Coordinates of C-alpha atoms and ligand atoms in Angstrom, one line a residue:
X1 CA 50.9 37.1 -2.1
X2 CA 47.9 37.6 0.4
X3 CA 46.6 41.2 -0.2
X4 CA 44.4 40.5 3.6
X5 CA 41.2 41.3 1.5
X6 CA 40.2 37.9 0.9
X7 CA 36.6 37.4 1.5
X8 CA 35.9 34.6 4.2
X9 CA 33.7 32.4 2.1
X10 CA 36.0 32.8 -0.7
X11 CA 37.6 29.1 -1.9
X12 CA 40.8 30.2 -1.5
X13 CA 40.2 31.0 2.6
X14 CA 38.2 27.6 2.4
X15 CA 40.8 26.0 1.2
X16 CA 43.2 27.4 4.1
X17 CA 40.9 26.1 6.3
X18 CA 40.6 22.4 5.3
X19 CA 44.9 22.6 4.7
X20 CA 45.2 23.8 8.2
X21 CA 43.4 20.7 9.3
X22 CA 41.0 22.6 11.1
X23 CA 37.9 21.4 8.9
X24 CA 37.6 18.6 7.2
X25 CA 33.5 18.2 6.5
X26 CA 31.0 20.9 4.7
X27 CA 29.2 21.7 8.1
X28 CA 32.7 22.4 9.9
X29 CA 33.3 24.5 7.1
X30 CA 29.8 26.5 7.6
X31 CA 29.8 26.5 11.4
X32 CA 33.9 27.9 11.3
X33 CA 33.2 30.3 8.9
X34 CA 29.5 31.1 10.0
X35 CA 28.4 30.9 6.0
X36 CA 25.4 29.0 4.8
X37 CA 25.7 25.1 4.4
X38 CA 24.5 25.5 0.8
X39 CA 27.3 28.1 0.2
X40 CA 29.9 26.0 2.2
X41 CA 28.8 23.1 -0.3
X42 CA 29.3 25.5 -3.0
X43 CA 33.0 26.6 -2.2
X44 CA 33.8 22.6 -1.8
X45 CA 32.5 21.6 -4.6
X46 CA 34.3 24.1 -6.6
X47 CA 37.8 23.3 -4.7
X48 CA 37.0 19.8 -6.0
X49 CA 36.2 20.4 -9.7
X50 CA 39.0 22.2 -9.7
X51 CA 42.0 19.9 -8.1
X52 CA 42.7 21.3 -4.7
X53 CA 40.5 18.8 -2.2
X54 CA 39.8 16.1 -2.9
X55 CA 36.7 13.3 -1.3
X56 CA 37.7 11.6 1.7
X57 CA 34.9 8.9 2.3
X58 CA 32.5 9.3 5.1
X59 CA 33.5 11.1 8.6
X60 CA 31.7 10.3 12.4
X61 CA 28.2 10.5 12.4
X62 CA 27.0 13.5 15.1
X63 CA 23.6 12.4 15.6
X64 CA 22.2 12.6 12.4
X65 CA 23.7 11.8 8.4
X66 CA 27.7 10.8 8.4
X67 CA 29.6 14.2 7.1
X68 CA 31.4 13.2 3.7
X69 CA 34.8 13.8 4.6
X70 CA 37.0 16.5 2.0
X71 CA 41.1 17.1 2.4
X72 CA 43.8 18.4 0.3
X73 CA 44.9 16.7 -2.7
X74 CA 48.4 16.0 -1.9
X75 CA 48.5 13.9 -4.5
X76 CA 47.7 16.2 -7.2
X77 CA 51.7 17.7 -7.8
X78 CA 55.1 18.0 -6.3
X79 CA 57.0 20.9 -5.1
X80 CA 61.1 20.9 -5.1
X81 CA 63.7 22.3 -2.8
X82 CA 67.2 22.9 -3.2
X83 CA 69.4 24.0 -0.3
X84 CA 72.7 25.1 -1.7
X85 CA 75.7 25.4 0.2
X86 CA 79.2 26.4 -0.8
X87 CA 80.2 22.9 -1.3
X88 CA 77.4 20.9 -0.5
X89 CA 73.6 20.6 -1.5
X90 CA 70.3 19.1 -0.2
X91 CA 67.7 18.6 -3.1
X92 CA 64.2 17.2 -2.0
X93 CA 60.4 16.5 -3.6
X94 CA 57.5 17.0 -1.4
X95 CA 54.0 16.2 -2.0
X96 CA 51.5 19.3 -1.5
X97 CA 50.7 18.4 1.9
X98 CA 54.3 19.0 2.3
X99 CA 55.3 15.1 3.4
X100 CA 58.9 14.2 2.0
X101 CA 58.9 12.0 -1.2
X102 CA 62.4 12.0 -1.9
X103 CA 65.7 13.5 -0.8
X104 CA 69.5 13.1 -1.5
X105 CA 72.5 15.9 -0.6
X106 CA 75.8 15.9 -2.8
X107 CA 79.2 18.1 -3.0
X108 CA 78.9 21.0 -4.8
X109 CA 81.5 23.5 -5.9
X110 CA 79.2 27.0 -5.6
X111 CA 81.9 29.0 -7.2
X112 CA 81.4 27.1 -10.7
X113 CA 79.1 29.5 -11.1
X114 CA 75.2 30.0 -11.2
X115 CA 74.8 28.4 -14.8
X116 CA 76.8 25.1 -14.3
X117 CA 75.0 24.7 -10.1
X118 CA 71.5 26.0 -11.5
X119 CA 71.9 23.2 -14.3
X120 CA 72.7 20.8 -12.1
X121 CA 70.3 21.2 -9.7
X122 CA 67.4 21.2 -12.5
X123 CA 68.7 18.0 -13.9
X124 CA 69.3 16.2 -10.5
X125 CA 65.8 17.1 -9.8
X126 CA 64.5 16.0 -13.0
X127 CA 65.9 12.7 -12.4
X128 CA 64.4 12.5 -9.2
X129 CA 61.3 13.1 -10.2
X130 CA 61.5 10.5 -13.0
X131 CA 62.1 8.0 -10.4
X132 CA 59.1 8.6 -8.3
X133 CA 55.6 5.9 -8.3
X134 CA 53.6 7.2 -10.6
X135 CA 53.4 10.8 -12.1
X136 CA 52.8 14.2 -10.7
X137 CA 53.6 17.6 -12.3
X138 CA 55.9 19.7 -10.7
X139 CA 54.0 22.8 -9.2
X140 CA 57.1 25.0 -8.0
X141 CA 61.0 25.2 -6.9
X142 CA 62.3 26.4 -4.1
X143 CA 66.1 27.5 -4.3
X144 CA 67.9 28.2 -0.9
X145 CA 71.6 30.0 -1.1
X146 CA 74.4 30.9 1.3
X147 CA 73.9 34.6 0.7
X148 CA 71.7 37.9 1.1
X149 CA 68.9 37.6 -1.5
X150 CA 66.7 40.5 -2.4
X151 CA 63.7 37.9 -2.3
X152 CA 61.1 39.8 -4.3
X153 CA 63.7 39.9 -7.0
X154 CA 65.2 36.4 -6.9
X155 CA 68.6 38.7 -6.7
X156 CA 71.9 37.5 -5.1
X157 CA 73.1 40.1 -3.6
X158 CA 77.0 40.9 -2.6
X159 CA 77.4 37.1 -1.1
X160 CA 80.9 36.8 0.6
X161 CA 81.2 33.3 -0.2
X162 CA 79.8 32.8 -4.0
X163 CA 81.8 34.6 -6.3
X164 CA 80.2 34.8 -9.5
X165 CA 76.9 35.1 -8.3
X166 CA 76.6 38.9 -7.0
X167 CA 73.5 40.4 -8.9
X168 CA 72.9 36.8 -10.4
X169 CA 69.0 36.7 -11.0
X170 CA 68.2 32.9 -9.8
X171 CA 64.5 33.2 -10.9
X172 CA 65.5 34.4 -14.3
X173 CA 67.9 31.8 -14.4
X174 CA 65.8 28.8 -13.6
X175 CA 62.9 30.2 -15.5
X176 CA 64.9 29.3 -19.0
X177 CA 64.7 25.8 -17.3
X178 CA 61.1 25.4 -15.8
X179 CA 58.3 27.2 -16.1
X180 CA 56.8 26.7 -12.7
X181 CA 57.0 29.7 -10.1
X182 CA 60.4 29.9 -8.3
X183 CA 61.1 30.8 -5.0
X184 CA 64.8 32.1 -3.9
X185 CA 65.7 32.4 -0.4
X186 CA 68.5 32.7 1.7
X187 CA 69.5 29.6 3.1
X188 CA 69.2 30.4 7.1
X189 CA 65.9 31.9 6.1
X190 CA 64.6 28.7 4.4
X191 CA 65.9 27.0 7.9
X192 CA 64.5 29.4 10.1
X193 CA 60.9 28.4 8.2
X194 CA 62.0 24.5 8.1
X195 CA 62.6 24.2 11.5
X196 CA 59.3 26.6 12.8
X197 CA 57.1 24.1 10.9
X198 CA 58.4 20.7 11.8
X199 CA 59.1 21.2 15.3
X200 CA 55.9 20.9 18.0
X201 CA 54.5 24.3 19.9
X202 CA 57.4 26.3 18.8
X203 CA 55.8 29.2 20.0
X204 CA 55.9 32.6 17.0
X205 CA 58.4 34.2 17.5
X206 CA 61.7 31.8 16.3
X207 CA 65.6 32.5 15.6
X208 CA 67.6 30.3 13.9
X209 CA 71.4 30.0 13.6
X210 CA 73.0 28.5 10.9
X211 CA 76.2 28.3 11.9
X212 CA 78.4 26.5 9.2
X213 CA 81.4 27.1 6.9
X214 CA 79.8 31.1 7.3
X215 CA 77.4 32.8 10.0
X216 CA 73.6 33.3 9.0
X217 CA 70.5 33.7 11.0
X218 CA 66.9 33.5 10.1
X219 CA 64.0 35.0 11.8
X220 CA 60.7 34.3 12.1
X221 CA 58.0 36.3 13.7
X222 CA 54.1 36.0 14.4
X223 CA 54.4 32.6 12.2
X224 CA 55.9 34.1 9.3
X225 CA 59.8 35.0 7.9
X226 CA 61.0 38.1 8.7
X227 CA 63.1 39.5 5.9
X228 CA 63.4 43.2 6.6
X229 CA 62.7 45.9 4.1
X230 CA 65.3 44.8 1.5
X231 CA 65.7 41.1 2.6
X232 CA 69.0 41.3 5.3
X233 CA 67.1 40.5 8.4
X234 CA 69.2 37.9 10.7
X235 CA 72.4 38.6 9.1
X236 CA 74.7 38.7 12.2
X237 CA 77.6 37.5 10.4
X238 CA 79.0 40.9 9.8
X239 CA 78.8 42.4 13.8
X240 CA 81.9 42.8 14.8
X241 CA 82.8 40.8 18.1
X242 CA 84.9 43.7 19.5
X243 CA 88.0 42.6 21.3
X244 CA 91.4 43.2 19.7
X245 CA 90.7 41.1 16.8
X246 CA 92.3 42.4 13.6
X247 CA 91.3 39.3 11.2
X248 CA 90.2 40.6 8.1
X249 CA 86.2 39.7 6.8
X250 CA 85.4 38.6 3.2
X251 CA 83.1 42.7 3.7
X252 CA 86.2 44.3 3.5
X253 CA 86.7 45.3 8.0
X254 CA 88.0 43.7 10.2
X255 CA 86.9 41.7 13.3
X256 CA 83.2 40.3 12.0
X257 CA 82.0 37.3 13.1
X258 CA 81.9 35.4 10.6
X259 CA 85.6 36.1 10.4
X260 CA 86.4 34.8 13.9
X261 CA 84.0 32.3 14.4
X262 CA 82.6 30.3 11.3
X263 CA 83.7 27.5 10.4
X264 CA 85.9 28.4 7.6
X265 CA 87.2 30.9 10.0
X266 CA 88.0 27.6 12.5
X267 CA 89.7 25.7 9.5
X268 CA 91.8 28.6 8.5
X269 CA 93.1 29.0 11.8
X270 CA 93.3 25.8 12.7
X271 CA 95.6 24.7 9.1
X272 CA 97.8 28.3 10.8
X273 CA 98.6 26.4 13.8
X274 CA 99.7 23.0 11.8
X275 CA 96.8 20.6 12.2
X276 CA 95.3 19.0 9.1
X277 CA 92.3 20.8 8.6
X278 CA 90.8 22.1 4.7
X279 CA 87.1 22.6 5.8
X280 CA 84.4 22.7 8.3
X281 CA 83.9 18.9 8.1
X282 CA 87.8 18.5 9.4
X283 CA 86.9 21.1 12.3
X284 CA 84.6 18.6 13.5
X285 CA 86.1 15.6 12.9
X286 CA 88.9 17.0 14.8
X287 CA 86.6 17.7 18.1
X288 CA 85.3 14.1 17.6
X289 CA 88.7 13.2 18.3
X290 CA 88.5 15.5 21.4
X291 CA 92.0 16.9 19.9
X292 CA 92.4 19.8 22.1
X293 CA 93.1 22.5 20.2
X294 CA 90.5 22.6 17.9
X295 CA 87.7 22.5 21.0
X296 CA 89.0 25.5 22.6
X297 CA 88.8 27.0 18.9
X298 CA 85.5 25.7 19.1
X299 CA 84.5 27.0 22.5
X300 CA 86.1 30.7 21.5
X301 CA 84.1 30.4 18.8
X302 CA 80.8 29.4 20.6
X303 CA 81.4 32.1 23.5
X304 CA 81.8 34.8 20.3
X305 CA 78.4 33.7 18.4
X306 CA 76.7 33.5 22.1
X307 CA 77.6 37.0 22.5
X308 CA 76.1 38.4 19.4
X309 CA 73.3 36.6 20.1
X310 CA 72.7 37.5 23.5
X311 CA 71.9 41.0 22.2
X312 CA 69.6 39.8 19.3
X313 CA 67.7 37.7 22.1
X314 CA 67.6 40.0 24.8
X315 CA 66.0 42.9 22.2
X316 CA 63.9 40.6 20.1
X317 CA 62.3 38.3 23.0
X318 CA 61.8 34.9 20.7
X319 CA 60.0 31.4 22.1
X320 CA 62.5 29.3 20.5
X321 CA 66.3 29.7 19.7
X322 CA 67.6 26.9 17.4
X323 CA 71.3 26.6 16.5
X324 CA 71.6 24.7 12.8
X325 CA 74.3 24.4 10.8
X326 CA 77.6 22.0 11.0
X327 CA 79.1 23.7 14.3
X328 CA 75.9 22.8 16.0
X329 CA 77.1 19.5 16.2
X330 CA 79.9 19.8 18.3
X331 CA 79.5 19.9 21.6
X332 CA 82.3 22.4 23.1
X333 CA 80.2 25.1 20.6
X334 CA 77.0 24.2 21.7
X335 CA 77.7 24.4 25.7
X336 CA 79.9 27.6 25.1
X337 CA 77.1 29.7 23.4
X338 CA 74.7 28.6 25.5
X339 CA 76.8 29.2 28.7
X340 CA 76.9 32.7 27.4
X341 CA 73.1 33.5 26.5
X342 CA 72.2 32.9 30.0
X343 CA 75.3 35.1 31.2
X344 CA 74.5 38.1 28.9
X345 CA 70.6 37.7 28.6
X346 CA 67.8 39.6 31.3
X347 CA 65.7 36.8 33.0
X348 CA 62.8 38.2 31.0
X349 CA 64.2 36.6 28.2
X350 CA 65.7 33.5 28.9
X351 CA 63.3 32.1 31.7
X352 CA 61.1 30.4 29.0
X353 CA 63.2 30.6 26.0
X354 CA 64.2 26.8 24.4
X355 CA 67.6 26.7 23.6
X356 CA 67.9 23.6 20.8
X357 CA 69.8 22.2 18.3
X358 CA 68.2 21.4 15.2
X359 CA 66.4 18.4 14.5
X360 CA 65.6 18.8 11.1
X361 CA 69.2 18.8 10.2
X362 CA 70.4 18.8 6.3
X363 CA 66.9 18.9 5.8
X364 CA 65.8 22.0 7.2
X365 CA 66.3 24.3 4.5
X366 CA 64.5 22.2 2.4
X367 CA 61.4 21.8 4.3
X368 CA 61.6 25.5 4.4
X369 CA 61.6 25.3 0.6
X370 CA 59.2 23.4 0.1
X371 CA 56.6 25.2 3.1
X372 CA 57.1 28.6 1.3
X373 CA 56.4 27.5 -1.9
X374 CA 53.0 25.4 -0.7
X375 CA 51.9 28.7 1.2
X376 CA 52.4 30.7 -2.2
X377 CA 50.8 28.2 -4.2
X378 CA 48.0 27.7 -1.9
X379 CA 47.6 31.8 -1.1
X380 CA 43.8 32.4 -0.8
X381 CA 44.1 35.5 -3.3
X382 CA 46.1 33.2 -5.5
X383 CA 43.4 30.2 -5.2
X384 CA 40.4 32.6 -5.9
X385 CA 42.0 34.1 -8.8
X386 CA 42.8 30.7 -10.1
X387 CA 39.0 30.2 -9.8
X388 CA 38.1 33.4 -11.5
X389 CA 36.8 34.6 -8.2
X390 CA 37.2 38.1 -6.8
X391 CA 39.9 40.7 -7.3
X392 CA 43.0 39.8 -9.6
X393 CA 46.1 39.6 -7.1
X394 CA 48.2 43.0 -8.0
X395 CA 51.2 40.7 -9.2
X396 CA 51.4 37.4 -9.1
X397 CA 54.7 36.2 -7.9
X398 CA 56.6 34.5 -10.7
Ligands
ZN27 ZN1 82.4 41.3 7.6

């Protein structure tokens, strides 16, 4: 990761500059940086011997010689994502300007354990990238799960909803498969990312909800995820919702959440009062059907996520407030939390806060894959010390 020392006419802070897109020609690259066109030509021509831009014919002429044209060699290697979820899975390729080269989602059954899912998610992924045009190595994996992850170990930690996997080392896992870097991340997290990168002028400061089967929110701030000191930042699914609520949670009290308002808490109660509901996807189709009890399940549930997150958006302030996951799709849940923010929430905070519901969809978490793993690959103190240039990075994240 980015130690902040990285000299500006180093290759690797070059090379941020043409992947930003805000340079895209030696002498943009000299007048940005304010180093010498000879050095400029220097750092690009050793970003080109080496892979990472590549020639991009010639550019507008300003008056005088037409600028050759450089950019990022997209083609040069894949990245892949996997967005687990307790019984489904997005799995995606992405080239390494991060455009989507091939997705597909399938059930999954997280609680056969992290051996059988990891093994299937290598070979699904193996078999998509036999079936892409022509051939690019794989440069990194991204693996998204519904549960706390200590992130700089690649640890599951205590997930309520993937038994089997508490203290389950992903990274170590996948490593005996693949021996590019892994990423693991929770899955609101990865969304949180997916959703701040492909959505325009979403301002810095982002929350998003991922409100499916269980609770989860993801935080980003300043541009960049915000995991907290051991990697549980965003986790709202354990507040309790106060009321008289006695429903026991997954964490052993009573009255979270995630117990009252997640979708598996809506199916459970749902089957209690005789209606033919197993999962999430039920819930829904139910409130397709405007059936009435399940949309004033759905509106109780919207009014009790609303509330939770009035308090996280009145004391954290964010641009942009997205609300992802399955129960995001039905309407009585979406109007009912909202309806609540703007009760519960000071003016300050709401006047020119955007409320939305994902557009991204299944694929958020795996664009937020595959955007993590692109910025570690492409870290500037990770470029230069590919290029034997300046200080070692401390650790290299692998
Ligand atoms: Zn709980």
């Amino acid at each position: 990761m980015s130690t902040g020392l990285v000299s500006p006419d180093s290759p690797g802070a070059v090379l941020q500059l043409v992947r930003s897109a805000h340079s895209s020609s030696r002498s943009e690259i000299a007048r940005l940086t304010g180093i010498s066109a000879s050095t400029a030509a220097l750092r690009v021509q050793a970003l080109l011997d080496s892979g990472y831009l590549e020639e991009a014919g010639d550019g507008e002429s300003q008056g005088g010689r037409r600028p050759r044209r450089i950019r990022l060699r997209t083609g040069g290697g894949v990245v892949a994502a996997a967005d687990l979820g307790a019984s489904h899975a997005a799995l995606a390729l992405f080239d390494l300007g991060g455009e989507l080269l091939a997705d597909r989602s399938a059930s999954i059954r997280v609680q056969d354990g992290p051996e059988s899912v990891l093994g299937w998610v290598h070979a699904q992924l193996q078999e998509m990238l036999d079936g892409l045009d022509g051939s690019a190595p794989l440069h990194g994996l991204t693996v998204g799960v519904p549960g706390p992850v200590d992130a700089q170990a690649g640890r599951v930690v205590t997930p309520a909803r993937m038994p089997g996997w508490n203290g389950v080392d992903v990274r170590a896992l996948l490593g005996r498969l693949t021996d590019v870097p892994v990423l693991v991340e929770n899955d609101a997290n990865l969304m949180a990312v997916g959703e701040h990168a492909a959505i325009p002028d979403p301002g810095g400061h982002l929350l998003f909800l991922k409100a499916g089967s269980g609770i989860g929110c993801g935080v980003v701030i300043d541009g960049h995820l915000h995991r907290g000191a051991r990697g549980a930042a965003g986790d709202i699914s354990h507040v309790s919702v106060g009321g008289t609520s006695e429903v026991p949670c997954s964490c052993g009290r009573i009255g979270c959440l995630d117990a009252v308002a997640s979708g598996a808490a809506l199916a459970r109660d749902l089957a209690a009062a005789g209606l033919p509901v197993r999962d999430t996807a039920d819930v829904l189709a139910l409130a397709a059907d405007a059936e009435p009890v399940s949309a004033r399940m759905l509106r109780t549930a919207g009014r009790a996520t609303g509330e939770v997150l009035a308090s996280v958006v009145n004391f954290f302030n964010p641009d942009t407030l997205v609300l992802g996951g399955r129960l995001s799709q039905a309407e009585p849940y979406v109007s009912s939390l909202r309806a609540v923010l703007y009760e519960r929430c000071l003016p300050l905070a709401t006047d020119d806060l955007r409320v939305a519901v994902t557009t991204t969809g299944r694929l958020a978490g795996v664009i937020g894959g595959a955007h993590l793993m692109l910025e570690h690959l492409f870290d500037p103190t990770r470029v230069n010390s590919a290029l034997g240039v300046g200080p070692q990075p401390l650790a290299v994240a692998h």
